[in-house]
Amino acid sequence: MTRGKQKIEAQKRNAEKNQKPKGSQLEARAVGLKVVCPICKVQLANENQLNDHYGSKHPKEKPPSNS
């Protein structure tokens, strides 16, 4: 009956492992997105992405200067 006991213990361990709350990545995402497009309020990671965003989404507008 050793194998049966091991199986039950393994099931208990797995159940405990699966019950732990999984962390949300929203906080990490918010930290990484620091630049906001002033026109459409899209959050971007850096100035280079903002310039690319302006080129593709707002081609008639000039991107803001780096500050």
PDB file of N, CA and C in Angstrom:
ATOM      1  N   MET A   1       0.813  -1.199   0.000  1.00  0.00           N
ATOM      2  CA  MET A   1       0.000   0.000   0.000  1.00  0.00           C
ATOM      3  C   MET A   1       0.857   1.264   0.000  1.00  0.00           C
ATOM      4  N   THR A   2       2.137   1.121  -0.104  1.00  0.00           N
ATOM      5  CA  THR A   2       3.016   2.280  -0.069  1.00  0.00           C
ATOM      6  C   THR A   2       2.717   3.226  -1.217  1.00  0.00           C
ATOM      7  N   ARG A   3       2.518   2.669  -2.386  1.00  0.00           N
ATOM      8  CA  ARG A   3       2.263   3.509  -3.555  1.00  0.00           C
ATOM      9  C   ARG A   3       0.967   4.308  -3.402  1.00  0.00           C
ATOM     10  N   GLY A   4      -0.038   3.732  -2.806  1.00  0.00           N
ATOM     11  CA  GLY A   4      -1.301   4.440  -2.589  1.00  0.00           C
ATOM     12  C   GLY A   4      -1.112   5.629  -1.666  1.00  0.00           C
ATOM     13  N   LYS A   5      -0.299   5.443  -0.630  1.00  0.00           N
ATOM     14  CA  LYS A   5      -0.034   6.540   0.301  1.00  0.00           C
ATOM     15  C   LYS A   5       0.748   7.662  -0.397  1.00  0.00           C
ATOM     16  N   GLN A   6       1.714   7.300  -1.215  1.00  0.00           N
ATOM     17  CA  GLN A   6       2.492   8.306  -1.955  1.00  0.00           C
ATOM     18  C   GLN A   6       1.604   9.097  -2.908  1.00  0.00           C
ATOM     19  N   LYS A   7       0.665   8.375  -3.521  1.00  0.00           N
ATOM     20  CA  LYS A   7      -0.231   9.041  -4.462  1.00  0.00           C
ATOM     21  C   LYS A   7      -1.095  10.076  -3.743  1.00  0.00           C
ATOM     22  N   ILE A   8      -1.626   9.700  -2.589  1.00  0.00           N
ATOM     23  CA  ILE A   8      -2.467  10.612  -1.817  1.00  0.00           C
ATOM     24  C   ILE A   8      -1.663  11.818  -1.351  1.00  0.00           C
ATOM     25  N   GLU A   9      -0.432  11.590  -0.899  1.00  0.00           N
ATOM     26  CA  GLU A   9       0.419  12.698  -0.459  1.00  0.00           C
ATOM     27  C   GLU A   9       0.757  13.622  -1.627  1.00  0.00           C
ATOM     28  N   ALA A  10       1.012  13.034  -2.790  1.00  0.00           N
ATOM     29  CA  ALA A  10       1.313  13.845  -3.973  1.00  0.00           C
ATOM     30  C   ALA A  10       0.102  14.680  -4.370  1.00  0.00           C
ATOM     31  N   GLN A  11      -1.077  14.117  -4.273  1.00  0.00           N
ATOM     32  CA  GLN A  11      -2.290  14.864  -4.598  1.00  0.00           C
ATOM     33  C   GLN A  11      -2.478  16.031  -3.629  1.00  0.00           C
ATOM     34  N   LYS A  12      -2.184  15.806  -2.350  1.00  0.00           N
ATOM     35  CA  LYS A  12      -2.300  16.883  -1.362  1.00  0.00           C
ATOM     36  C   LYS A  12      -1.302  18.002  -1.660  1.00  0.00           C
ATOM     37  N   ARG A  13      -0.059  17.609  -1.981  1.00  0.00           N
ATOM     38  CA  ARG A  13       0.960  18.621  -2.302  1.00  0.00           C
ATOM     39  C   ARG A  13       0.555  19.432  -3.528  1.00  0.00           C
ATOM     40  N   ASN A  14       0.065  18.759  -4.548  1.00  0.00           N
ATOM     41  CA  ASN A  14      -0.355  19.462  -5.765  1.00  0.00           C
ATOM     42  C   ASN A  14      -1.533  20.386  -5.499  1.00  0.00           C
ATOM     43  N   ALA A  15      -2.460  19.936  -4.659  1.00  0.00           N
ATOM     44  CA  ALA A  15      -3.611  20.773  -4.329  1.00  0.00           C
ATOM     45  C   ALA A  15      -3.150  22.034  -3.596  1.00  0.00           C
ATOM     46  N   GLU A  16      -2.194  21.899  -2.680  1.00  0.00           N
ATOM     47  CA  GLU A  16      -1.674  23.055  -1.955  1.00  0.00           C
ATOM     48  C   GLU A  16      -0.946  24.007  -2.915  1.00  0.00           C
ATOM     49  N   LYS A  17      -0.179  23.435  -3.836  1.00  0.00           N
ATOM     50  CA  LYS A  17       0.573  24.241  -4.779  1.00  0.00           C
ATOM     51  C   LYS A  17      -0.377  25.024  -5.691  1.00  0.00           C
ATOM     52  N   ASN A  18      -1.472  24.420  -6.099  1.00  0.00           N
ATOM     53  CA  ASN A  18      -2.422  25.067  -7.001  1.00  0.00           C
ATOM     54  C   ASN A  18      -3.303  26.086  -6.289  1.00  0.00           C
ATOM     55  N   GLN A  19      -3.393  26.022  -4.964  1.00  0.00           N
ATOM     56  CA  GLN A  19      -4.231  26.954  -4.229  1.00  0.00           C
ATOM     57  C   GLN A  19      -3.537  28.283  -3.971  1.00  0.00           C
ATOM     58  N   LYS A  20      -2.227  28.339  -4.128  1.00  0.00           N
ATOM     59  CA  LYS A  20      -1.526  29.585  -3.883  1.00  0.00           C
ATOM     60  C   LYS A  20      -2.003  30.626  -4.879  1.00  0.00           C
ATOM     61  N   PRO A  21      -2.247  31.847  -4.417  1.00  0.00           N
ATOM     62  CA  PRO A  21      -2.717  32.881  -5.328  1.00  0.00           C
ATOM     63  C   PRO A  21      -1.645  33.225  -6.366  1.00  0.00           C
ATOM     64  N   LYS A  22      -2.049  33.271  -7.577  1.00  0.00           N
ATOM     65  CA  LYS A  22      -1.121  33.616  -8.642  1.00  0.00           C
ATOM     66  C   LYS A  22      -1.090  35.132  -8.745  1.00  0.00           C
ATOM     67  N   GLY A  23       0.089  35.685  -8.844  1.00  0.00           N
ATOM     68  CA  GLY A  23       0.251  37.132  -8.898  1.00  0.00           C
ATOM     69  C   GLY A  23      -0.202  37.689 -10.242  1.00  0.00           C
ATOM     70  N   SER A  24      -0.759  38.846 -10.189  1.00  0.00           N
ATOM     71  CA  SER A  24      -1.178  39.527 -11.397  1.00  0.00           C
ATOM     72  C   SER A  24       0.009  40.269 -11.997  1.00  0.00           C
ATOM     73  N   GLN A  25       0.072  40.346 -13.299  1.00  0.00           N
ATOM     74  CA  GLN A  25       1.159  41.049 -13.950  1.00  0.00           C
ATOM     75  C   GLN A  25       0.796  42.504 -14.237  1.00  0.00           C
ATOM     76  N   LEU A  26      -0.354  42.944 -13.772  1.00  0.00           N
ATOM     77  CA  LEU A  26      -0.773  44.315 -14.031  1.00  0.00           C
ATOM     78  C   LEU A  26       0.174  45.325 -13.396  1.00  0.00           C
ATOM     79  N   GLU A  27       0.654  45.021 -12.184  1.00  0.00           N
ATOM     80  CA  GLU A  27       1.564  45.951 -11.516  1.00  0.00           C
ATOM     81  C   GLU A  27       2.880  46.038 -12.280  1.00  0.00           C
ATOM     82  N   ALA A  28       3.405  44.907 -12.695  1.00  0.00           N
ATOM     83  CA  ALA A  28       4.665  44.893 -13.439  1.00  0.00           C
ATOM     84  C   ALA A  28       4.499  45.600 -14.781  1.00  0.00           C
ATOM     85  N   ARG A  29       3.369  45.432 -15.406  1.00  0.00           N
ATOM     86  CA  ARG A  29       3.105  46.081 -16.693  1.00  0.00           C
ATOM     87  C   ARG A  29       3.030  47.594 -16.511  1.00  0.00           C
ATOM     88  N   ALA A  30       2.387  48.033 -15.446  1.00  0.00           N
ATOM     89  CA  ALA A  30       2.250  49.467 -15.198  1.00  0.00           C
ATOM     90  C   ALA A  30       3.611  50.110 -14.952  1.00  0.00           C
ATOM     91  N   VAL A  31       4.514  49.388 -14.290  1.00  0.00           N
ATOM     92  CA  VAL A  31       5.848  49.916 -14.036  1.00  0.00           C
ATOM     93  C   VAL A  31       6.613  50.057 -15.336  1.00  0.00           C
ATOM     94  N   GLY A  32       6.436  49.104 -16.246  1.00  0.00           N
ATOM     95  CA  GLY A  32       7.176  49.113 -17.502  1.00  0.00           C
ATOM     96  C   GLY A  32       6.683  50.136 -18.504  1.00  0.00           C
ATOM     97  N   LEU A  33       5.424  50.523 -18.428  1.00  0.00           N
ATOM     98  CA  LEU A  33       4.865  51.464 -19.392  1.00  0.00           C
ATOM     99  C   LEU A  33       4.918  52.872 -18.809  1.00  0.00           C
ATOM    100  N   LYS A  34       5.917  53.637 -19.225  1.00  0.00           N
ATOM    101  CA  LYS A  34       6.149  54.931 -18.609  1.00  0.00           C
ATOM    102  C   LYS A  34       5.762  56.112 -19.490  1.00  0.00           C
ATOM    103  N   VAL A  35       5.653  55.928 -20.798  1.00  0.00           N
ATOM    104  CA  VAL A  35       5.379  57.027 -21.710  1.00  0.00           C
ATOM    105  C   VAL A  35       3.934  56.910 -22.197  1.00  0.00           C
ATOM    106  N   VAL A  36       3.224  58.033 -22.256  1.00  0.00           N
ATOM    107  CA  VAL A  36       1.832  58.048 -22.689  1.00  0.00           C
ATOM    108  C   VAL A  36       1.700  58.958 -23.903  1.00  0.00           C
ATOM    109  N   CYS A  37       1.030  58.470 -24.920  1.00  0.00           N
ATOM    110  CA  CYS A  37       0.755  59.282 -26.104  1.00  0.00           C
ATOM    111  C   CYS A  37      -0.279  60.342 -25.714  1.00  0.00           C
ATOM    112  N   PRO A  38       0.038  61.617 -25.907  1.00  0.00           N
ATOM    113  CA  PRO A  38      -0.902  62.663 -25.494  1.00  0.00           C
ATOM    114  C   PRO A  38      -2.165  62.725 -26.355  1.00  0.00           C
ATOM    115  N   ILE A  39      -2.138  62.132 -27.539  1.00  0.00           N
ATOM    116  CA  ILE A  39      -3.299  62.188 -28.426  1.00  0.00           C
ATOM    117  C   ILE A  39      -4.304  61.091 -28.091  1.00  0.00           C
ATOM    118  N   CYS A  40      -3.838  59.835 -28.042  1.00  0.00           N
ATOM    119  CA  CYS A  40      -4.776  58.721 -27.858  1.00  0.00           C
ATOM    120  C   CYS A  40      -4.603  58.010 -26.515  1.00  0.00           C
ATOM    121  N   LYS A  41      -3.695  58.479 -25.683  1.00  0.00           N
ATOM    122  CA  LYS A  41      -3.486  57.967 -24.316  1.00  0.00           C
ATOM    123  C   LYS A  41      -3.008  56.519 -24.264  1.00  0.00           C
ATOM    124  N   VAL A  42      -2.362  56.038 -25.312  1.00  0.00           N
ATOM    125  CA  VAL A  42      -1.781  54.695 -25.311  1.00  0.00           C
ATOM    126  C   VAL A  42      -0.508  54.731 -24.481  1.00  0.00           C
ATOM    127  N   GLN A  43      -0.307  53.735 -23.630  1.00  0.00           N
ATOM    128  CA  GLN A  43       0.885  53.661 -22.805  1.00  0.00           C
ATOM    129  C   GLN A  43       1.973  52.899 -23.546  1.00  0.00           C
ATOM    130  N   LEU A  44       3.180  53.468 -23.548  1.00  0.00           N
ATOM    131  CA  LEU A  44       4.307  52.874 -24.241  1.00  0.00           C
ATOM    132  C   LEU A  44       5.496  52.799 -23.295  1.00  0.00           C
ATOM    133  N   ALA A  45       6.460  51.947 -23.643  1.00  0.00           N
ATOM    134  CA  ALA A  45       7.586  51.696 -22.755  1.00  0.00           C
ATOM    135  C   ALA A  45       8.640  52.796 -22.808  1.00  0.00           C
ATOM    136  N   ASN A  46       8.893  53.371 -23.989  1.00  0.00           N
ATOM    137  CA  ASN A  46       9.962  54.365 -24.071  1.00  0.00           C
ATOM    138  C   ASN A  46       9.700  55.349 -25.206  1.00  0.00           C
ATOM    139  N   GLU A  47      10.603  56.317 -25.340  1.00  0.00           N
ATOM    140  CA  GLU A  47      10.455  57.375 -26.338  1.00  0.00           C
ATOM    141  C   GLU A  47      10.544  56.830 -27.765  1.00  0.00           C
ATOM    142  N   ASN A  48      11.375  55.815 -27.985  1.00  0.00           N
ATOM    143  CA  ASN A  48      11.498  55.242 -29.328  1.00  0.00           C
ATOM    144  C   ASN A  48      10.170  54.633 -29.788  1.00  0.00           C
ATOM    145  N   GLN A  49       9.504  53.952 -28.900  1.00  0.00           N
ATOM    146  CA  GLN A  49       8.200  53.385 -29.239  1.00  0.00           C
ATOM    147  C   GLN A  49       7.188  54.491 -29.498  1.00  0.00           C
ATOM    148  N   LEU A  50       7.301  55.591 -28.760  1.00  0.00           N
ATOM    149  CA  LEU A  50       6.401  56.718 -28.977  1.00  0.00           C
ATOM    150  C   LEU A  50       6.616  57.303 -30.372  1.00  0.00           C
ATOM    151  N   ASN A  51       7.876  57.438 -30.785  1.00  0.00           N
ATOM    152  CA  ASN A  51       8.159  57.959 -32.125  1.00  0.00           C
ATOM    153  C   ASN A  51       7.619  57.020 -33.200  1.00  0.00           C
ATOM    154  N   ASP A  52       7.803  55.711 -33.019  1.00  0.00           N
ATOM    155  CA  ASP A  52       7.257  54.737 -33.968  1.00  0.00           C
ATOM    156  C   ASP A  52       5.736  54.804 -33.994  1.00  0.00           C
ATOM    157  N   HIS A  53       5.136  54.967 -32.820  1.00  0.00           N
ATOM    158  CA  HIS A  53       3.681  55.055 -32.691  1.00  0.00           C
ATOM    159  C   HIS A  53       3.163  56.276 -33.453  1.00  0.00           C
ATOM    160  N   TYR A  54       3.826  57.405 -33.299  1.00  0.00           N
ATOM    161  CA  TYR A  54       3.428  58.612 -34.022  1.00  0.00           C
ATOM    162  C   TYR A  54       3.517  58.395 -35.523  1.00  0.00           C
ATOM    163  N   GLY A  55       4.592  57.710 -35.972  1.00  0.00           N
ATOM    164  CA  GLY A  55       4.755  57.476 -37.398  1.00  0.00           C
ATOM    165  C   GLY A  55       3.650  56.623 -37.985  1.00  0.00           C
ATOM    166  N   SER A  56       3.148  55.665 -37.221  1.00  0.00           N
ATOM    167  CA  SER A  56       2.136  54.759 -37.759  1.00  0.00           C
ATOM    168  C   SER A  56       0.701  55.186 -37.461  1.00  0.00           C
ATOM    169  N   LYS A  57       0.454  55.760 -36.295  1.00  0.00           N
ATOM    170  CA  LYS A  57      -0.913  56.091 -35.900  1.00  0.00           C
ATOM    171  C   LYS A  57      -1.285  57.556 -36.107  1.00  0.00           C
ATOM    172  N   HIS A  58      -0.296  58.434 -36.010  1.00  0.00           N
ATOM    173  CA  HIS A  58      -0.558  59.873 -36.149  1.00  0.00           C
ATOM    174  C   HIS A  58       0.440  60.477 -37.137  1.00  0.00           C
ATOM    175  N   PRO A  59       0.401  60.077 -38.393  1.00  0.00           N
ATOM    176  CA  PRO A  59       1.446  60.512 -39.343  1.00  0.00           C
ATOM    177  C   PRO A  59       1.446  62.020 -39.625  1.00  0.00           C
ATOM    178  N   LYS A  60       0.330  62.697 -39.438  1.00  0.00           N
ATOM    179  CA  LYS A  60       0.283  64.136 -39.716  1.00  0.00           C
ATOM    180  C   LYS A  60       0.767  64.973 -38.547  1.00  0.00           C
ATOM    181  N   GLU A  61       0.913  64.343 -37.389  1.00  0.00           N
ATOM    182  CA  GLU A  61       1.334  65.062 -36.193  1.00  0.00           C
ATOM    183  C   GLU A  61       2.838  64.869 -35.980  1.00  0.00           C
ATOM    184  N   LYS A  62       3.464  65.841 -35.310  1.00  0.00           N
ATOM    185  CA  LYS A  62       4.864  65.709 -34.957  1.00  0.00           C
ATOM    186  C   LYS A  62       4.965  65.115 -33.558  1.00  0.00           C
ATOM    187  N   PRO A  63       5.878  64.160 -33.366  1.00  0.00           N
ATOM    188  CA  PRO A  63       6.030  63.610 -32.013  1.00  0.00           C
ATOM    189  C   PRO A  63       6.575  64.682 -31.050  1.00  0.00           C
ATOM    190  N   PRO A  64       6.206  64.609 -29.803  1.00  0.00           N
ATOM    191  CA  PRO A  64       6.708  65.598 -28.848  1.00  0.00           C
ATOM    192  C   PRO A  64       8.219  65.439 -28.684  1.00  0.00           C
ATOM    193  N   SER A  65       8.883  66.533 -28.358  1.00  0.00           N
ATOM    194  CA  SER A  65      10.332  66.476 -28.181  1.00  0.00           C
ATOM    195  C   SER A  65      10.657  65.686 -26.920  1.00  0.00           C
ATOM    196  N   ASN A  66      11.827  65.065 -26.903  1.00  0.00           N
ATOM    197  CA  ASN A  66      12.246  64.297 -25.724  1.00  0.00           C
ATOM    198  C   ASN A  66      12.504  65.273 -24.584  1.00  0.00           C
ATOM    199  N   SER A  67      11.918  64.966 -23.437  1.00  0.00           N
ATOM    200  CA  SER A  67      12.113  65.851 -22.297  1.00  0.00           C
ATOM    201  C   SER A  67      12.663  65.111 -21.116  1.00  0.00           C
TER     202      SER A  67
END
